[in-house]
PDB file of C-alpha atoms in Angstrom:
ATOM      1  CA  MET A 256     117.530 137.657 100.501  1.00 63.00           C
ATOM      2  CA  PRO A 257     113.859 136.660 101.069  1.00 86.00           C
ATOM      3  CA  VAL A 258     113.028 135.924 104.713  1.00 90.00           C
ATOM      4  CA  TYR A 259     109.860 134.142 105.880  1.00 91.00           C
ATOM      5  CA  ASN A 260     108.461 134.748 109.366  1.00 87.00           C
ATOM      6  CA  ALA A 261     104.748 133.844 109.186  1.00 86.00           C
ATOM      7  CA  PRO A 262     103.314 132.294 112.382  1.00 88.00           C
ATOM      8  CA  LEU A 263     102.128 128.706 112.700  1.00 91.00           C
ATOM      9  CA  LEU A 264      98.388 128.936 113.290  1.00 92.00           C
ATOM     10  CA  ARG A 265      97.999 125.198 113.861  1.00 94.00           C
ATOM     11  CA  ILE A 266     100.065 122.020 113.827  1.00 97.00           C
ATOM     12  CA  ASP A 267      98.640 118.961 112.105  1.00 97.00           C
ATOM     13  CA  SER A 268      97.736 116.317 114.688  1.00 95.00           C
ATOM     14  CA  GLN A 269      97.698 113.446 112.173  1.00 95.00           C
ATOM     15  CA  GLU A 270     101.204 114.257 110.994  1.00 96.00           C
ATOM     16  CA  THR A 271     102.300 114.482 114.630  1.00 96.00           C
ATOM     17  CA  ARG A 272     100.811 111.044 115.214  1.00 95.00           C
ATOM     18  CA  ARG A 273     102.747 109.733 112.214  1.00 95.00           C
ATOM     19  CA  TYR A 274     106.075 111.196 113.321  1.00 96.00           C
ATOM     20  CA  ALA A 275     105.494 109.730 116.781  1.00 95.00           C
ATOM     21  CA  GLY A 276     105.158 106.288 115.191  1.00 93.00           C
ATOM     22  CA  LEU A 277     101.533 105.935 116.281  1.00 91.00           C
ATOM     23  CA  MET A 278      99.799 105.399 112.945  1.00 87.00           C
ATOM     24  CA  LYS A 279      98.833 101.833 113.856  1.00 84.00           C
ATOM     25  CA  ALA A 280      98.101 102.580 117.509  1.00 83.00           C
ATOM     26  CA  LYS A 281      94.443 102.157 118.409  1.00 83.00           C
ATOM     27  CA  ASP A 282      92.556 104.017 121.123  1.00 84.00           C
ATOM     28  CA  PHE A 283      95.445 106.404 121.784  1.00 89.00           C
ATOM     29  CA  ASP A 284      94.357 109.476 123.748  1.00 89.00           C
ATOM     30  CA  GLU A 285      93.968 112.130 121.047  1.00 92.00           C
ATOM     31  CA  THR A 286      93.958 114.927 123.608  1.00 95.00           C
ATOM     32  CA  LYS A 287      97.610 114.196 124.369  1.00 95.00           C
ATOM     33  CA  ILE A 288      98.481 114.703 120.713  1.00 96.00           C
ATOM     34  CA  ALA A 289      96.404 117.880 120.565  1.00 96.00           C
ATOM     35  CA  ASP A 290      98.114 119.204 123.701  1.00 97.00           C
ATOM     36  CA  ALA A 291     101.549 118.501 122.230  1.00 97.00           C
ATOM     37  CA  CYS A 292     100.604 120.336 119.031  1.00 97.00           C
ATOM     38  CA  GLN A 293      99.389 123.340 120.977  1.00 97.00           C
ATOM     39  CA  GLU A 294     102.515 123.410 123.155  1.00 97.00           C
ATOM     40  CA  ALA A 295     104.747 123.183 120.092  1.00 97.00           C
ATOM     41  CA  ARG A 296     102.852 126.012 118.402  1.00 96.00           C
ATOM     42  CA  LEU A 297     103.345 128.261 121.434  1.00 96.00           C
ATOM     43  CA  LEU A 298     107.040 127.398 121.754  1.00 97.00           C
ATOM     44  CA  ALA A 299     107.893 127.699 118.064  1.00 96.00           C
ATOM     45  CA  THR A 300     109.726 130.686 116.626  1.00 96.00           C
ATOM     46  CA  PRO A 301     109.339 129.940 112.894  1.00 96.00           C
ATOM     47  CA  ARG A 302     111.893 131.494 110.587  1.00 96.00           C
ATOM     48  CA  GLY A 303     112.827 130.772 106.992  1.00 97.00           C
ATOM     49  CA  ILE A 304     115.136 132.074 104.299  1.00 97.00           C
ATOM     50  CA  TRP A 305     115.883 131.245 100.660  1.00 97.00           C
ATOM     51  CA  GLN A 306     118.141 132.219  97.774  1.00 97.00           C
ATOM     52  CA  VAL A 307     117.850 131.621  94.018  1.00 97.00           C
ATOM     53  CA  TYR A 308     120.803 130.564  91.862  1.00 98.00           C
ATOM     54  CA  ASP A 309     121.401 129.660  88.240  1.00 98.00           C
ATOM     55  CA  TYR A 310     121.999 125.939  87.785  1.00 98.00           C
ATOM     56  CA  ASP A 311     123.799 123.774  85.204  1.00 98.00           C
ATOM     57  CA  CYS A 312     121.981 120.439  85.318  1.00 95.00           C
ATOM     58  CA  GLN A 313     124.544 118.735  83.075  1.00 96.00           C
ATOM     59  CA  ARG A 314     127.365 119.483  85.504  1.00 97.00           C
ATOM     60  CA  GLN A 315     125.082 119.493  88.580  1.00 97.00           C
ATOM     61  CA  GLU A 316     126.613 122.865  89.367  1.00 98.00           C
ATOM     62  CA  ILE A 317     125.031 125.639  91.412  1.00 98.00           C
ATOM     63  CA  LYS A 318     126.439 128.834  89.946  1.00 98.00           C
ATOM     64  CA  ALA A 319     127.290 130.586  93.174  1.00 97.00           C
ATOM     65  CA  ASP A 320     130.514 132.311  94.205  1.00 95.00           C
ATOM     66  CA  PRO A 321     132.254 129.954  94.700  1.00 96.00           C
ATOM     67  CA  PRO A 322     130.199 127.418  92.737  1.00 97.00           C
ATOM     68  CA  CYS A 323     128.946 124.165  94.243  1.00 97.00           C
ATOM     69  CA  ILE A 324     128.865 120.785  92.502  1.00 97.00           C
ATOM     70  CA  ILE A 325     126.018 118.640  93.825  1.00 97.00           C
ATOM     71  CA  GLU A 326     127.007 115.027  94.450  1.00 97.00           C
ATOM     72  CA  GLY A 327     124.624 112.122  93.893  1.00 95.00           C
ATOM     73  CA  THR A 328     122.765 110.550  90.992  1.00 95.00           C
ATOM     74  CA  LYS A 329     119.273 110.737  92.520  1.00 95.00           C
ATOM     75  CA  ILE A 330     119.469 114.439  93.245  1.00 96.00           C
ATOM     76  CA  GLY A 331     120.951 114.930  89.765  1.00 96.00           C
ATOM     77  CA  ALA A 332     118.002 113.113  88.202  1.00 96.00           C
ATOM     78  CA  HIS A 333     115.574 115.039  90.370  1.00 96.00           C
ATOM     79  CA  LEU A 334     116.967 118.360  89.112  1.00 97.00           C
ATOM     80  CA  ALA A 335     117.259 117.273  85.464  1.00 96.00           C
ATOM     81  CA  GLY A 336     115.915 119.970  83.169  1.00 96.00           C
ATOM     82  CA  CYS A 337     116.192 122.706  85.794  1.00 97.00           C
ATOM     83  CA  ASP A 338     118.140 125.878  85.032  1.00 96.00           C
ATOM     84  CA  LYS A 339     117.652 127.528  88.418  1.00 98.00           C
ATOM     85  CA  VAL A 340     117.533 126.250  91.984  1.00 98.00           C
ATOM     86  CA  ILE A 341     116.281 127.600  95.283  1.00 98.00           C
ATOM     87  CA  LEU A 342     118.338 126.924  98.415  1.00 98.00           C
ATOM     88  CA  LEU A 343     115.997 127.011 101.380  1.00 97.00           C
ATOM     89  CA  ALA A 344     116.416 126.840 105.162  1.00 98.00           C
ATOM     90  CA  ALA A 345     113.785 126.816 107.903  1.00 98.00           C
ATOM     91  CA  THR A 346     113.711 126.406 111.671  1.00 98.00           C
ATOM     92  CA  VAL A 347     111.227 126.518 114.544  1.00 97.00           C
ATOM     93  CA  GLY A 348     113.939 127.498 117.019  1.00 96.00           C
ATOM     94  CA  GLU A 349     115.537 126.028 120.134  1.00 96.00           C
ATOM     95  CA  ALA A 350     112.765 126.369 122.739  1.00 96.00           C
ATOM     96  CA  ILE A 351     110.895 123.246 121.596  1.00 96.00           C
ATOM     97  CA  GLU A 352     114.052 121.148 121.666  1.00 95.00           C
ATOM     98  CA  GLU A 353     114.961 122.426 125.133  1.00 97.00           C
ATOM     99  CA  THR A 354     111.484 121.565 126.421  1.00 97.00           C
ATOM    100  CA  VAL A 355     111.624 118.070 124.889  1.00 97.00           C
ATOM    101  CA  THR A 356     114.957 117.482 126.633  1.00 97.00           C
ATOM    102  CA  ALA A 357     113.609 118.766 129.949  1.00 98.00           C
ATOM    103  CA  GLN A 358     110.497 116.576 129.721  1.00 97.00           C
ATOM    104  CA  PHE A 359     112.570 113.489 128.972  1.00 97.00           C
ATOM    105  CA  ALA A 360     114.939 114.241 131.864  1.00 97.00           C
ATOM    106  CA  ALA A 361     111.908 114.557 134.158  1.00 97.00           C
ATOM    107  CA  GLY A 362     110.663 111.121 133.101  1.00 97.00           C
ATOM    108  CA  GLU A 363     107.776 112.516 131.033  1.00 96.00           C
ATOM    109  CA  TYR A 364     108.618 110.187 128.170  1.00 96.00           C
ATOM    110  CA  ALA A 365     105.288 110.156 126.327  1.00 94.00           C
ATOM    111  CA  ALA A 366     105.013 113.943 126.472  1.00 96.00           C
ATOM    112  CA  SER A 367     108.580 114.382 125.200  1.00 97.00           C
ATOM    113  CA  VAL A 368     108.031 111.993 122.272  1.00 97.00           C
ATOM    114  CA  LEU A 369     104.794 113.715 121.284  1.00 97.00           C
ATOM    115  CA  LEU A 370     106.276 117.203 121.565  1.00 98.00           C
ATOM    116  CA  ASP A 371     109.274 116.130 119.507  1.00 98.00           C
ATOM    117  CA  ALA A 372     106.916 114.761 116.846  1.00 98.00           C
ATOM    118  CA  ALA A 373     104.862 117.967 116.905  1.00 98.00           C
ATOM    119  CA  ALA A 374     108.066 119.978 116.435  1.00 98.00           C
ATOM    120  CA  THR A 375     109.008 117.876 113.400  1.00 97.00           C
ATOM    121  CA  THR A 376     105.527 118.451 111.995  1.00 97.00           C
ATOM    122  CA  ALA A 377     105.886 122.177 112.667  1.00 97.00           C
ATOM    123  CA  VAL A 378     109.142 122.597 110.755  1.00 97.00           C
ATOM    124  CA  GLU A 379     107.821 120.532 107.828  1.00 97.00           C
ATOM    125  CA  GLN A 380     104.697 122.717 107.742  1.00 97.00           C
ATOM    126  CA  LEU A 381     106.911 125.788 107.780  1.00 97.00           C
ATOM    127  CA  ALA A 382     108.897 124.525 104.787  1.00 97.00           C
ATOM    128  CA  ASP A 383     105.628 123.636 103.019  1.00 97.00           C
ATOM    129  CA  ALA A 384     104.334 127.157 103.633  1.00 96.00           C
ATOM    130  CA  MET A 385     107.536 128.618 102.226  1.00 96.00           C
ATOM    131  CA  GLU A 386     107.123 126.532  99.076  1.00 96.00           C
ATOM    132  CA  LYS A 387     103.554 127.818  98.710  1.00 96.00           C
ATOM    133  CA  ALA A 388     104.817 131.388  99.091  1.00 95.00           C
ATOM    134  CA  ILE A 389     107.563 130.863  96.512  1.00 96.00           C
ATOM    135  CA  LYS A 390     105.458 129.024  93.906  1.00 96.00           C
ATOM    136  CA  PRO A 391     103.495 132.023  92.541  1.00 96.00           C
ATOM    137  CA  LYS A 392     106.681 134.092  92.388  1.00 95.00           C
ATOM    138  CA  ALA A 393     108.330 131.356  90.305  1.00 96.00           C
ATOM    139  CA  ALA A 394     105.210 130.918  88.146  1.00 96.00           C
ATOM    140  CA  ALA A 395     105.147 134.641  87.414  1.00 95.00           C
ATOM    141  CA  LYS A 396     108.555 134.195  85.787  1.00 95.00           C
ATOM    142  CA  GLY A 397     107.451 131.121  83.857  1.00 96.00           C
ATOM    143  CA  TYR A 398     108.947 128.492  86.143  1.00 97.00           C
ATOM    144  CA  GLY A 399     107.557 125.298  87.610  1.00 97.00           C
ATOM    145  CA  MET A 400     108.919 123.847  90.855  1.00 97.00           C
ATOM    146  CA  ARG A 401     110.184 120.414  91.830  1.00 96.00           C
ATOM    147  CA  TRP A 402     109.563 119.307  95.412  1.00 94.00           C
ATOM    148  CA  ARG A 403     112.282 120.018  97.955  1.00 96.00           C
ATOM    149  CA  PHE A 404     115.153 117.580  98.418  1.00 97.00           C
ATOM    150  CA  SER A 405     117.537 117.600 101.408  1.00 96.00           C
ATOM    151  CA  PRO A 406     121.071 116.292 102.052  1.00 95.00           C
ATOM    152  CA  GLY A 407     121.028 112.781 103.474  1.00 92.00           C
ATOM    153  CA  TYR A 408     118.016 111.869 101.345  1.00 92.00           C
ATOM    154  CA  GLY A 409     118.622 109.264  98.640  1.00 90.00           C
ATOM    155  CA  ASP A 410     122.307 109.311  97.733  1.00 92.00           C
ATOM    156  CA  TRP A 411     122.912 113.025  98.387  1.00 95.00           C
ATOM    157  CA  PRO A 412     125.675 112.934 101.024  1.00 95.00           C
ATOM    158  CA  ILE A 413     125.056 114.702 104.330  1.00 95.00           C
ATOM    159  CA  GLU A 414     128.619 116.016 104.008  1.00 95.00           C
ATOM    160  CA  GLN A 415     127.279 118.641 101.596  1.00 96.00           C
ATOM    161  CA  GLN A 416     125.199 120.177 104.367  1.00 97.00           C
ATOM    162  CA  PRO A 417     127.750 123.009 104.920  1.00 97.00           C
ATOM    163  CA  GLU A 418     127.193 124.115 101.331  1.00 97.00           C
ATOM    164  CA  LEU A 419     123.448 124.383 101.909  1.00 97.00           C
ATOM    165  CA  ILE A 420     124.076 126.434 105.031  1.00 97.00           C
ATOM    166  CA  ARG A 421     126.323 128.744 102.992  1.00 97.00           C
ATOM    167  CA  LEU A 422     124.146 128.995  99.900  1.00 97.00           C
ATOM    168  CA  SER A 423     120.834 129.482 101.715  1.00 97.00           C
ATOM    169  CA  GLN A 424     122.475 131.921 104.173  1.00 97.00           C
ATOM    170  CA  ALA A 425     120.875 129.867 106.942  1.00 97.00           C
ATOM    171  CA  ALA A 426     123.164 131.431 109.529  1.00 97.00           C
ATOM    172  CA  ASP A 427     121.134 134.639 109.157  1.00 97.00           C
ATOM    173  CA  ILE A 428     118.173 132.890 110.825  1.00 96.00           C
ATOM    174  CA  GLY A 429     120.288 131.173 113.478  1.00 96.00           C
ATOM    175  CA  ILE A 430     120.932 127.770 111.863  1.00 97.00           C
ATOM    176  CA  SER A 431     124.359 126.194 112.190  1.00 97.00           C
ATOM    177  CA  LEU A 432     125.937 122.721 112.067  1.00 96.00           C
ATOM    178  CA  SER A 433     127.311 120.415 114.718  1.00 95.00           C
ATOM    179  CA  SER A 434     130.574 118.539 114.200  1.00 92.00           C
ATOM    180  CA  SER A 435     128.515 115.513 113.080  1.00 92.00           C
ATOM    181  CA  MET A 436     126.718 117.560 110.387  1.00 93.00           C
ATOM    182  CA  MET A 437     123.471 117.770 112.364  1.00 95.00           C
ATOM    183  CA  LEU A 438     121.489 120.974 112.053  1.00 97.00           C
ATOM    184  CA  VAL A 439     121.326 123.262 115.091  1.00 97.00           C
ATOM    185  CA  PRO A 440     118.596 123.925 116.199  1.00 96.00           C
ATOM    186  CA  ARG A 441     117.700 120.285 115.595  1.00 95.00           C
ATOM    187  CA  LYS A 442     114.203 121.102 114.317  1.00 97.00           C
ATOM    188  CA  SER A 443     115.500 122.781 111.189  1.00 97.00           C
ATOM    189  CA  ILE A 444     115.513 121.987 107.491  1.00 97.00           C
ATOM    190  CA  THR A 445     117.766 122.789 104.564  1.00 98.00           C
ATOM    191  CA  ALA A 446     116.705 121.833 101.056  1.00 98.00           C
ATOM    192  CA  ILE A 447     117.033 122.480  97.362  1.00 98.00           C
ATOM    193  CA  ILE A 448     114.125 123.114  94.989  1.00 98.00           C
ATOM    194  CA  GLY A 449     114.612 122.853  91.248  1.00 98.00           C
ATOM    195  CA  LEU A 450     113.064 125.421  88.911  1.00 98.00           C
ATOM    196  CA  TYR A 451     112.338 124.415  85.316  1.00 97.00           C
ATOM    197  CA  LYS A 452     111.059 126.636  82.537  1.00 94.00           C
ATOM    198  CA  GLU A 453     107.475 125.722  81.734  1.00 83.00           C
ATOM    199  CA  ASP A 454     106.909 125.540  77.987  1.00 74.00           C
ATOM    200  CA  LYS A 455     103.180 125.440  77.257  1.00 57.00           C
ATOM    201  CA  SER A 456     103.856 124.112  73.765  1.00 48.00           C
ATOM    202  CA  THR A 457     105.699 121.068  75.172  1.00 41.00           C
ATOM    203  CA  PRO A 458     103.901 120.177  78.392  1.00 43.00           C
ATOM    204  CA  ALA A 459     105.753 116.898  78.896  1.00 40.00           C
ATOM    205  CA  ALA A 460     108.506 118.603  80.899  1.00 43.00           C
ATOM    206  CA  SER A 461     106.048 119.823  83.509  1.00 42.00           C
ATOM    207  CA  THR A 462     104.027 116.602  83.689  1.00 41.00           C
ATOM    208  CA  VAL A 463     106.866 114.201  84.452  1.00 44.00           C
ATOM    209  CA  LYS A 464     106.027 112.575  87.757  1.00 47.00           C
ATOM    210  CA  HIS A 465     108.727 112.470  90.399  1.00 48.00           C
ATOM    211  CA  ALA A 466     108.195 110.169  93.378  1.00 51.00           C
ATOM    212  CA  LYS A 467     107.883 112.368  96.440  1.00 54.00           C
ATOM    213  CA  GLY A 468     108.625 111.934 100.126  1.00 55.00           C
ATOM    214  CA  CYS A 469     107.868 108.483 101.509  1.00 53.00           C
ATOM    215  CA  ALA A 470     107.004 107.190  98.038  1.00 50.00           C
ATOM    216  CA  ALA A 471     110.606 107.831  96.959  1.00 51.00           C
ATOM    217  CA  CYS A 472     112.181 106.277 100.056  1.00 51.00           C
ATOM    218  CA  HIS A 473     113.298 102.642 100.160  1.00 49.00           C
ATOM    219  CA  LYS A 474     112.897 102.365 103.944  1.00 48.00           C
ATOM    220  CA  VAL A 475     109.467 100.753 103.957  1.00 48.00           C
ATOM    221  CA  ASP A 476     109.684  99.701 107.637  1.00 51.00           C
ATOM    222  CA  CYS A 477     109.955 103.296 108.912  1.00 50.00           C
ATOM    223  CA  PRO A 478     107.345 103.870 111.672  1.00 48.00           C
ATOM    224  CA  ALA A 479     106.754 107.405 110.366  1.00 49.00           C
ATOM    225  CA  ARG A 480     106.136 106.260 106.797  1.00 47.00           C
ATOM    226  CA  LYS A 481     103.062 107.693 105.121  1.00 57.00           C
ATOM    227  CA  ILE A 482     100.823 104.768 104.194  1.00 49.00           C
ATOM    228  CA  PRO A 483      99.305 104.984 100.706  1.00 44.00           C
ATOM    229  CA  PRO A 484      95.621 104.078 100.401  1.00 38.00           C
ATOM    230  CA  GLU A 485      96.296 100.602  99.062  1.00 38.00           C
ATOM    231  CA  GLU A 486      98.391  99.722 102.134  1.00 36.00           C
ATOM    232  CA  HIS A 487      95.649 100.586 104.620  1.00 35.00           C
ATOM    233  CA  ILE A 488      94.049  97.574 106.272  1.00 29.00           C
TER     234      ILE A 488
END
């Protein structure tokens, strides 16, 4: 049961700006973003956990006890060719969320929005760091990794979130679910990562390009969307 507890040394201000919907805002006070990032870093209690399971990509079945059938064609396509999967969970804790709520209640709306965005950036960075920690371990066993995919993304129903909580053992790091299938603490992530056997004699399997993140999302009007170079004005 691998657990990840490395500290966040910094929080990316540009990603915080993006999550706050400020990518097109000009002359915004950058010190406010930097302050929010620093506050989030001090409030965060980063924790992560992951488990590895055998996977039948034809049946979209995680071979756990009991097994789990993954629903959705996009997630099925994303995991095509994988014979193992990693179930991952990460959180930056409740203190950030409580402070965001308190700031909003006090009428500090800009500060609460920026801190909320910094917290989102923090948990994404935590999950990224976990992937980086896992990658050499997978490579040592001859496996390549697909990027992480979460319930609610594409056509993977959010109703399968309880299975990710169970399979990742997210409860061991304090993550639970609300009655509406929202993660608690709110700044938490659950995800699946596909592992495929890298065959050096047939490199095509490892060079197939899978659209990632914003590039794979149809919601092009999202204010937090990452803008590819050709979309920049």
